[in-house]
Amino acid sequence: MNYEAVIGLEVHIELETDSKMFCRCSTDYFTAKPNTHTCPVCLGLPGALPVANQKAIEYAQRFGLALGCDLFTKSKFDRKNYFYPDLAKGFQISQYELPFSQKGSIEIRIDDKAKKINITRAHLEEDTGKLTHAKVKGKNVTLIDFNRSGVPLLEIVSDPDITSALEAKSYAQKLQQLARYLEVSSADMEKGSMRIEPNVSLRKSGEKALPDYKVELKNINSFKFAEGAINYELERQTKALEKGERLIQETRGWNEKENKTVSQRFKEEAHDYRYFPEPDLPPLSFNTRHLSNIKRNIPEMPDVKLERFKKQYNFASYDAQILTSDKIIADFFEETLKAYKKDDPKRVANWIIGELLRRLRENGKSLKYIDLLPANLAELLYLADTAEITQNIAKEVFAKMLETGKTAQSIIKSMGLTKMSVEDLEVLINKILKENKKAVNDFRKGKEASIGFLIGQVQKEAKGQADANLTRRLLLEKLK
């Protein structure tokens, strides 16, 4: 019997505000000592009262608009009641009945085919503490760090429109891209500021009704693991159904070492959380002026920028997609082009894609964290264009620019990398011709490939300081 996947995603994105959702503790917890960014509010001590973070609310509304959602003019917070060690209060302040936004959609592309994924809702809540399982003096213990507790967390819930692990991965990557374009979150999965919880089930091919169960997957901290966990779960469920087994609604964790999911607990329904309005926070109202201001401050979104790059700069889809995949890269390209003394978008794009991004990828670095100014790259390209330096020297200088953040001119001067003069190049060519008489004779006998060997010998001796085109021309003149 054939089955088809029914997948919905709950994606949690930590919002990059200075303070937590309901208190003034810092959200910069990643490298902090455990339990140093806490207060009575985020520790849930009796009598401590929450105050909502206005910036987090604006970020949530901004994200909702980017998802094409309807924004509520009235909203409120609710208590989600459950017991778990990382939840100090015994409840989580979240949203249930009136989220900030609902009913949106985004478009993903697989093999250049577009598909719309509908968004159920995007609501704001507080993050929980972090549990670390360890061994202390031979005993298994669980350590709790409440630094993360109370950090603003946006939960984006999709409709069950996803039908494969690849679609789920593409959808999650699109949300990460939106978060970064909106500058509301770094959405770094490796740091836990973006977390994916797929809900996976199967139904018979051709059926329209949703399955009577769903399996939620947790402990996923990369797109690769998300794809692997979903594929494993689809295979596990298929085998179970083919054996006639009844699948239950449960939560399963992804074991990355064994590449499989393991059962953790029965999955709760909404009524199990006993939601009720948060009594310590008043309902929220937003006038049309506020919502208009939020909408006006939405930057150019990735899909719009992609189409603009293709039309304005005459880029192929491949180049445009790479350059607009990240707002930082797109902005860097346009700032470099603006500082460049020539109107040649393709030249700048080729260097950014072929040199800059390649080197960053090889060294495991991000453009966000290097000291390379767009104006400095534009200067380097112009020096190479005007034959002040060779292309090989330009690449050598660029590597030093990435390491030091210095300008091309200062590096060229300090390393003595100016281009070889015509007079010096002629002297070197005469030397190479005398030392390689066999190659000279071969060329004169019609072996055209010998010229490439001779050019290579000149470049090797010149250490990249000889212009390749000039070298070839002078060699051909002397070989006549």
Short mmCIF file of C-alpha atoms in Angstrom, two decimals, residues 22-399:
data_model
loop_
_atom_site.label_atom_id
_atom_site.label_comp_id
_atom_site.label_asym_id
_atom_site.label_seq_id
_atom_site.Cartn_x
_atom_site.Cartn_y
_atom_site.Cartn_z
CA PHE A 22 9.12 39.85 30.59
CA CYS A 23 12.07 41.22 32.58
CA ARG A 24 15.20 43.33 32.08
CA CYS A 25 17.76 40.50 32.21
CA SER A 26 20.21 40.36 29.31
CA THR A 27 19.52 37.96 26.45
CA ASP A 28 23.25 37.60 25.72
CA TYR A 29 23.45 34.21 27.41
CA PHE A 30 25.31 31.95 24.97
CA THR A 31 28.82 32.33 26.46
CA ALA A 32 27.76 33.53 29.93
CA LYS A 33 28.33 31.53 33.10
CA PRO A 34 25.26 29.47 34.07
CA ASN A 35 22.51 31.26 36.01
CA THR A 36 24.14 34.71 35.86
CA HIS A 37 21.44 36.39 33.71
CA THR A 38 18.48 35.75 35.98
CA CYS A 39 16.11 37.63 38.26
CA PRO A 40 12.97 36.88 40.33
CA VAL A 41 10.80 37.18 37.18
CA CYS A 42 12.59 34.66 34.97
CA LEU A 43 13.19 32.39 37.97
CA GLY A 44 9.47 32.41 38.75
CA LEU A 45 9.83 33.57 42.35
CA PRO A 46 6.61 34.40 44.23
CA GLY A 47 5.42 37.98 43.85
CA ALA A 48 7.54 38.78 40.77
CA LEU A 49 5.46 40.48 38.07
CA PRO A 50 6.17 40.38 34.30
CA VAL A 51 6.30 43.41 32.00
CA ALA A 52 6.04 42.73 28.24
CA ASN A 53 8.96 43.69 25.99
CA GLN A 54 7.66 46.18 23.40
CA LYS A 55 10.56 45.58 20.99
CA ALA A 56 9.89 41.82 20.97
CA ILE A 57 6.23 42.47 20.15
CA GLU A 58 7.23 44.73 17.23
CA TYR A 59 9.68 42.09 15.96
CA ALA A 60 6.94 39.45 16.12
CA GLN A 61 4.54 41.68 14.18
CA ARG A 62 7.23 42.49 11.62
CA PHE A 63 7.85 38.79 11.06
CA GLY A 64 4.13 38.15 10.77
CA LEU A 65 3.85 40.71 7.97
CA ALA A 66 6.83 39.15 6.16
CA LEU A 67 4.95 35.83 6.30
CA GLY A 68 1.92 37.46 4.67
CA CYS A 69 -0.11 37.01 7.86
CA ASP A 70 -3.07 39.01 9.13
CA LEU A 71 -2.14 41.05 12.20
CA PHE A 72 -4.61 41.22 15.08
CA THR A 73 -5.51 44.64 16.42
CA LYS A 74 -6.15 42.95 19.76
CA SER A 75 -3.99 40.29 21.36
CA LYS A 76 -3.16 38.81 24.75
CA PHE A 77 -0.84 36.43 26.55
CA ASP A 78 -1.90 33.11 28.05
CA ARG A 79 -0.51 30.69 30.59
CA LYS A 80 0.51 27.31 29.21
CA ASN A 81 0.59 24.98 32.18
CA TYR A 82 2.92 21.99 32.34
CA PHE A 83 5.62 20.69 34.65
CA TYR A 84 9.18 20.26 33.46
CA PRO A 85 12.47 21.05 35.27
CA ASP A 86 13.48 23.80 32.80
CA LEU A 87 10.26 25.72 33.50
CA ALA A 88 10.79 27.47 36.83
CA LYS A 89 7.26 28.88 37.21
CA GLY A 90 5.45 25.65 36.39
CA PHE A 91 3.87 27.45 33.43
CA GLN A 92 5.02 29.26 30.31
CA ILE A 93 3.72 32.65 29.24
CA SER A 94 2.65 32.08 25.63
CA GLN A 95 -0.26 32.90 23.31
CA TYR A 96 -3.22 30.68 22.50
CA GLU A 97 -6.48 32.34 21.46
CA LEU A 98 -5.21 35.67 20.08
CA PRO A 99 -1.69 35.38 18.61
CA PHE A 100 -0.10 38.44 17.04
CA SER A 101 -0.52 37.04 13.54
CA GLN A 102 -2.14 34.17 11.66
CA LYS A 103 -3.11 32.86 8.19
CA GLY A 104 -0.08 33.62 6.05
CA SER A 105 2.09 31.75 3.56
CA ILE A 106 5.55 31.60 2.05
CA GLU A 107 6.82 30.13 -1.20
CA ILE A 108 9.60 27.56 -1.41
CA ARG A 109 11.33 26.26 -4.53
CA ILE A 110 12.48 22.68 -5.14
CA ASP A 111 14.22 22.01 -8.48
CA ASP A 112 12.97 25.39 -9.67
CA LYS A 113 9.35 24.42 -8.92
CA ALA A 114 7.43 26.73 -6.60
CA LYS A 115 5.20 25.51 -3.78
CA LYS A 116 3.17 27.53 -1.28
CA ILE A 117 3.36 26.54 2.38
CA ASN A 118 0.55 28.02 4.47
CA ILE A 119 1.22 29.47 7.91
CA THR A 120 -1.29 28.74 10.67
CA ARG A 121 -0.01 31.30 13.16
CA ALA A 122 3.02 33.08 14.58
CA HIS A 123 2.87 33.70 18.30
CA LEU A 124 5.20 35.04 20.95
CA GLU A 125 6.27 33.25 24.12
CA GLU A 126 9.17 32.97 26.53
CA ASP A 127 11.97 30.44 26.13
CA THR A 128 12.72 27.84 28.78
CA GLY A 129 15.89 27.07 30.69
CA LYS A 130 18.51 24.68 29.34
CA LEU A 131 19.02 21.18 30.71
CA THR A 132 22.43 19.49 30.61
CA HIS A 133 22.66 15.80 31.44
CA ALA A 134 25.99 14.92 33.05
CA LYS A 135 27.79 12.66 35.49
CA VAL A 136 28.96 14.12 38.80
CA LYS A 137 30.93 11.92 41.20
CA GLY A 138 29.73 8.83 39.38
CA LYS A 139 26.05 9.80 39.53
CA ASN A 140 23.80 10.80 36.64
CA VAL A 141 22.54 14.33 37.22
CA THR A 142 20.69 17.00 35.28
CA LEU A 143 22.02 20.56 35.52
CA ILE A 144 19.73 23.52 34.84
CA ASP A 145 20.84 26.88 33.44
CA PHE A 146 18.11 29.54 33.57
CA ASN A 147 20.05 32.16 31.55
CA ARG A 148 17.92 31.29 28.52
CA SER A 149 14.68 31.28 30.49
CA GLY A 150 12.51 34.22 29.44
CA VAL A 151 14.28 35.03 26.16
CA PRO A 152 11.67 36.16 23.58
CA LEU A 153 10.72 33.23 21.38
CA LEU A 154 8.64 33.45 18.21
CA GLU A 155 6.89 30.19 17.32
CA ILE A 156 5.84 29.86 13.67
CA VAL A 157 3.39 27.03 13.01
CA SER A 158 2.81 25.82 9.46
CA ASP A 159 -0.20 24.00 8.05
CA PRO A 160 0.50 20.30 7.29
CA ASP A 161 1.27 21.19 3.66
CA ILE A 162 4.77 19.69 3.53
CA THR A 163 5.14 16.29 1.86
CA SER A 164 8.87 15.50 2.07
CA ALA A 165 11.95 16.01 4.20
CA LEU A 166 13.48 18.14 1.45
CA GLU A 167 10.47 20.47 1.44
CA ALA A 168 10.66 20.75 5.23
CA LYS A 169 14.34 21.65 5.03
CA SER A 170 13.70 24.24 2.31
CA TYR A 171 10.83 25.77 4.31
CA ALA A 172 12.96 26.05 7.47
CA GLN A 173 15.83 27.61 5.51
CA LYS A 174 13.41 30.17 4.08
CA LEU A 175 12.30 31.14 7.61
CA GLN A 176 15.94 31.53 8.64
CA GLN A 177 16.54 33.76 5.63
CA LEU A 178 13.52 35.92 6.51
CA ALA A 179 14.67 36.28 10.13
CA ARG A 180 18.05 37.53 8.97
CA TYR A 181 16.64 39.87 6.34
CA LEU A 182 14.30 41.38 8.93
CA GLU A 183 17.26 41.63 11.36
CA VAL A 184 15.15 40.27 14.21
CA SER A 185 17.32 37.20 14.86
CA SER A 186 20.56 35.55 13.77
CA ALA A 187 18.56 32.29 13.69
CA ASP A 188 21.74 30.26 14.24
CA MET A 189 20.71 26.65 14.68
CA GLU A 190 24.11 25.68 16.10
CA LYS A 191 23.57 28.21 18.92
CA GLY A 192 19.97 27.19 19.54
CA SER A 193 18.50 30.52 18.45
CA MET A 194 16.45 28.62 15.86
CA ARG A 195 14.93 25.23 16.60
CA ILE A 196 12.80 22.97 14.42
CA GLU A 197 10.09 20.60 15.63
CA PRO A 198 8.52 18.64 12.74
CA ASN A 199 5.16 16.92 13.17
CA VAL A 200 5.23 13.84 10.96
CA SER A 201 2.50 11.39 9.99
CA LEU A 202 1.35 9.28 7.03
CA ARG A 203 -1.92 8.73 5.23
CA LYS A 204 -2.94 6.54 2.31
CA SER A 205 -2.12 8.08 -1.05
CA GLY A 206 -5.06 10.07 -2.39
CA GLU A 207 -6.76 10.54 0.98
CA LYS A 208 -7.75 14.08 1.95
CA ALA A 209 -8.45 13.65 5.66
CA LEU A 210 -5.61 14.26 8.09
CA PRO A 211 -4.25 11.24 9.98
CA ASP A 212 -5.60 10.65 13.51
CA TYR A 213 -2.10 10.89 14.98
CA LYS A 214 1.09 12.89 14.61
CA VAL A 215 4.62 12.34 15.87
CA GLU A 216 6.53 15.40 17.04
CA LEU A 217 10.32 15.29 16.62
CA LYS A 218 12.64 17.15 19.01
CA ASN A 219 16.38 17.64 19.64
CA ILE A 220 17.04 18.86 16.09
CA ASN A 221 19.75 21.50 15.80
CA SER A 222 20.65 21.54 12.10
CA PHE A 223 18.95 21.39 8.72
CA LYS A 224 20.84 18.18 7.99
CA PHE A 225 19.48 16.54 11.14
CA ALA A 226 15.97 17.78 10.35
CA GLU A 227 16.08 16.13 6.94
CA GLY A 228 17.56 12.93 8.40
CA ALA A 229 15.08 12.73 11.28
CA ILE A 230 12.05 13.21 9.02
CA ASN A 231 13.27 10.62 6.50
CA TYR A 232 13.94 8.12 9.28
CA GLU A 233 10.53 8.73 10.83
CA LEU A 234 8.72 8.34 7.51
CA GLU A 235 10.49 5.02 6.98
CA ARG A 236 9.72 3.86 10.54
CA GLN A 237 6.05 4.75 10.24
CA THR A 238 5.74 3.12 6.81
CA LYS A 239 7.13 -0.17 8.13
CA ALA A 240 4.80 -0.04 11.15
CA LEU A 241 1.69 0.59 9.03
CA GLU A 242 2.65 -2.16 6.59
CA LYS A 243 2.79 -4.55 9.55
CA GLY A 244 -0.72 -3.48 10.56
CA GLU A 245 0.45 -1.63 13.68
CA ARG A 246 -1.44 1.37 15.01
CA LEU A 247 0.72 4.46 15.38
CA ILE A 248 0.30 6.60 18.49
CA GLN A 249 0.53 10.32 19.06
CA GLU A 250 3.91 10.83 20.72
CA THR A 251 7.03 12.95 21.02
CA ARG A 252 10.25 11.39 19.78
CA GLY A 253 13.80 12.70 20.03
CA TRP A 254 16.45 12.55 17.32
CA ASN A 255 19.55 10.57 18.31
CA GLU A 256 22.24 11.99 16.04
CA LYS A 257 24.82 9.36 17.02
CA GLU A 258 22.59 6.46 16.00
CA ASN A 259 20.70 8.36 13.28
CA LYS A 260 17.29 7.36 14.57
CA THR A 261 14.36 8.71 16.57
CA VAL A 262 13.56 7.41 20.06
CA SER A 263 10.29 7.66 21.97
CA GLN A 264 10.24 10.26 24.76
CA ARG A 265 6.64 10.71 25.89
CA PHE A 266 3.03 10.75 24.74
CA LYS A 267 2.27 13.98 22.91
CA GLU A 268 -0.05 16.36 24.70
CA GLU A 269 -3.18 17.95 23.23
CA ALA A 270 -3.95 21.66 23.67
CA HIS A 271 -6.45 20.97 26.47
CA ASP A 272 -3.72 19.19 28.46
CA TYR A 273 -1.97 22.52 28.95
CA ARG A 274 -5.04 24.15 30.56
CA TYR A 275 -4.52 27.48 28.82
CA PHE A 276 -6.03 30.53 30.46
CA PRO A 277 -5.40 34.30 30.11
CA GLU A 278 -2.24 35.54 31.86
CA PRO A 279 -3.66 37.48 34.84
CA ASP A 280 -0.51 39.58 35.37
CA LEU A 281 -0.45 41.03 31.85
CA PRO A 282 -3.26 43.21 30.42
CA PRO A 283 -4.71 42.55 26.94
CA LEU A 284 -2.97 44.42 24.11
CA SER A 285 -4.53 46.76 21.53
CA PHE A 286 -2.85 48.11 18.40
CA ASN A 287 -4.18 51.01 16.36
CA THR A 288 -3.86 51.27 12.58
CA ARG A 289 -1.08 53.86 12.90
CA HIS A 290 1.10 51.42 14.86
CA LEU A 291 0.50 48.59 12.37
CA SER A 292 1.19 50.95 9.43
CA ASN A 293 4.53 51.94 10.98
CA ILE A 294 5.47 48.27 11.33
CA LYS A 295 4.57 47.63 7.69
CA ARG A 296 6.46 50.71 6.48
CA ASN A 297 9.67 49.51 8.14
CA ILE A 298 9.68 46.10 6.44
CA PRO A 299 12.86 45.96 4.30
CA GLU A 300 13.07 44.56 0.77
CA MET A 301 12.41 40.84 1.14
CA PRO A 302 14.56 38.08 -0.44
CA ASP A 303 12.17 37.11 -3.26
CA VAL A 304 11.72 40.75 -4.29
CA LYS A 305 15.47 41.39 -4.11
CA LEU A 306 16.15 38.25 -6.17
CA GLU A 307 13.93 39.44 -9.02
CA ARG A 308 15.42 42.95 -8.84
CA PHE A 309 18.99 41.61 -9.08
CA LYS A 310 18.06 39.56 -12.15
CA LYS A 311 16.47 42.56 -13.90
CA GLN A 312 18.68 45.44 -12.70
CA TYR A 313 22.04 43.68 -13.04
CA ASN A 314 21.10 41.18 -15.76
CA PHE A 315 22.18 38.25 -13.56
CA ALA A 316 21.39 34.62 -14.23
CA SER A 317 19.21 32.96 -11.58
CA TYR A 318 22.21 31.13 -10.10
CA ASP A 319 24.25 34.29 -9.41
CA ALA A 320 21.21 36.22 -8.18
CA GLN A 321 20.22 33.44 -5.78
CA ILE A 322 23.69 33.26 -4.23
CA LEU A 323 24.00 37.02 -3.83
CA THR A 324 20.52 37.42 -2.30
CA SER A 325 20.64 34.29 -0.13
CA ASP A 326 21.84 36.46 2.75
CA LYS A 327 21.09 40.16 3.27
CA ILE A 328 24.67 40.78 4.40
CA ILE A 329 26.00 39.38 1.11
CA ALA A 330 23.47 41.32 -0.97
CA ASP A 331 24.27 44.59 0.81
CA PHE A 332 28.02 43.95 0.51
CA PHE A 333 27.67 43.40 -3.24
CA GLU A 334 25.72 46.63 -3.81
CA GLU A 335 28.06 48.69 -1.61
CA THR A 336 31.10 47.29 -3.44
CA LEU A 337 29.52 48.06 -6.81
CA LYS A 338 28.73 51.60 -5.68
CA ALA A 339 32.38 52.17 -4.66
CA TYR A 340 33.76 50.50 -7.81
CA LYS A 341 34.97 52.95 -10.46
CA LYS A 342 33.53 50.85 -13.30
CA ASP A 343 29.93 49.94 -14.08
CA ASP A 344 30.52 46.18 -14.15
CA PRO A 345 28.15 44.26 -11.82
CA LYS A 346 29.24 40.91 -13.27
CA ARG A 347 32.89 41.58 -12.39
CA VAL A 348 32.00 42.35 -8.77
CA ALA A 349 29.62 39.39 -8.55
CA ASN A 350 32.19 36.97 -9.95
CA TRP A 351 34.77 38.08 -7.40
CA ILE A 352 32.36 37.87 -4.47
CA ILE A 353 31.06 34.44 -5.49
CA GLY A 354 34.31 32.94 -6.79
CA GLU A 355 36.81 34.40 -4.33
CA LEU A 356 35.18 35.94 -1.26
CA LEU A 357 32.47 33.37 -0.52
CA ARG A 358 34.73 30.48 -1.53
CA ARG A 359 37.47 31.55 0.88
CA LEU A 360 34.98 32.16 3.68
CA ARG A 361 33.47 28.72 3.12
CA GLU A 362 36.89 27.02 3.12
CA ASN A 363 37.85 28.75 6.38
CA GLY A 364 34.48 28.28 8.07
CA LYS A 365 33.95 32.03 8.44
CA SER A 366 31.04 34.40 7.89
CA LEU A 367 31.04 37.73 6.07
CA LYS A 368 29.36 39.18 9.15
CA TYR A 369 32.46 38.64 11.27
CA ILE A 370 35.34 39.76 9.03
CA ASP A 371 36.91 43.23 8.66
CA LEU A 372 36.59 43.58 4.90
CA LEU A 373 35.12 46.86 3.71
CA PRO A 374 33.26 47.00 0.37
CA ALA A 375 35.34 50.05 -0.65
CA ASN A 376 38.55 48.08 -0.11
CA LEU A 377 37.40 45.26 -2.38
CA ALA A 378 36.36 47.82 -5.01
CA GLU A 379 39.85 49.36 -4.83
CA LEU A 380 41.49 45.95 -5.32
CA LEU A 381 39.36 45.18 -8.37
CA TYR A 382 40.20 48.54 -9.92
CA LEU A 383 43.94 48.00 -9.38
CA ALA A 384 43.68 44.67 -11.17
CA ASP A 385 41.51 46.15 -13.96
CA THR A 386 44.00 48.95 -14.68
CA ALA A 387 46.93 46.49 -14.73
CA GLU A 388 48.52 48.02 -11.62
CA ILE A 389 48.73 44.44 -10.35
CA THR A 390 48.18 41.06 -12.01
CA GLN A 391 45.17 38.86 -11.34
CA ASN A 392 47.39 36.41 -9.45
CA ILE A 393 48.75 39.18 -7.24
CA ALA A 394 45.19 40.43 -6.70
CA LYS A 395 44.21 37.03 -5.31
CA GLU A 396 47.28 36.96 -3.06
CA VAL A 397 46.54 40.47 -1.81
CA PHE A 398 42.89 39.58 -1.24
CA ALA A 399 43.85 36.68 1.02
#
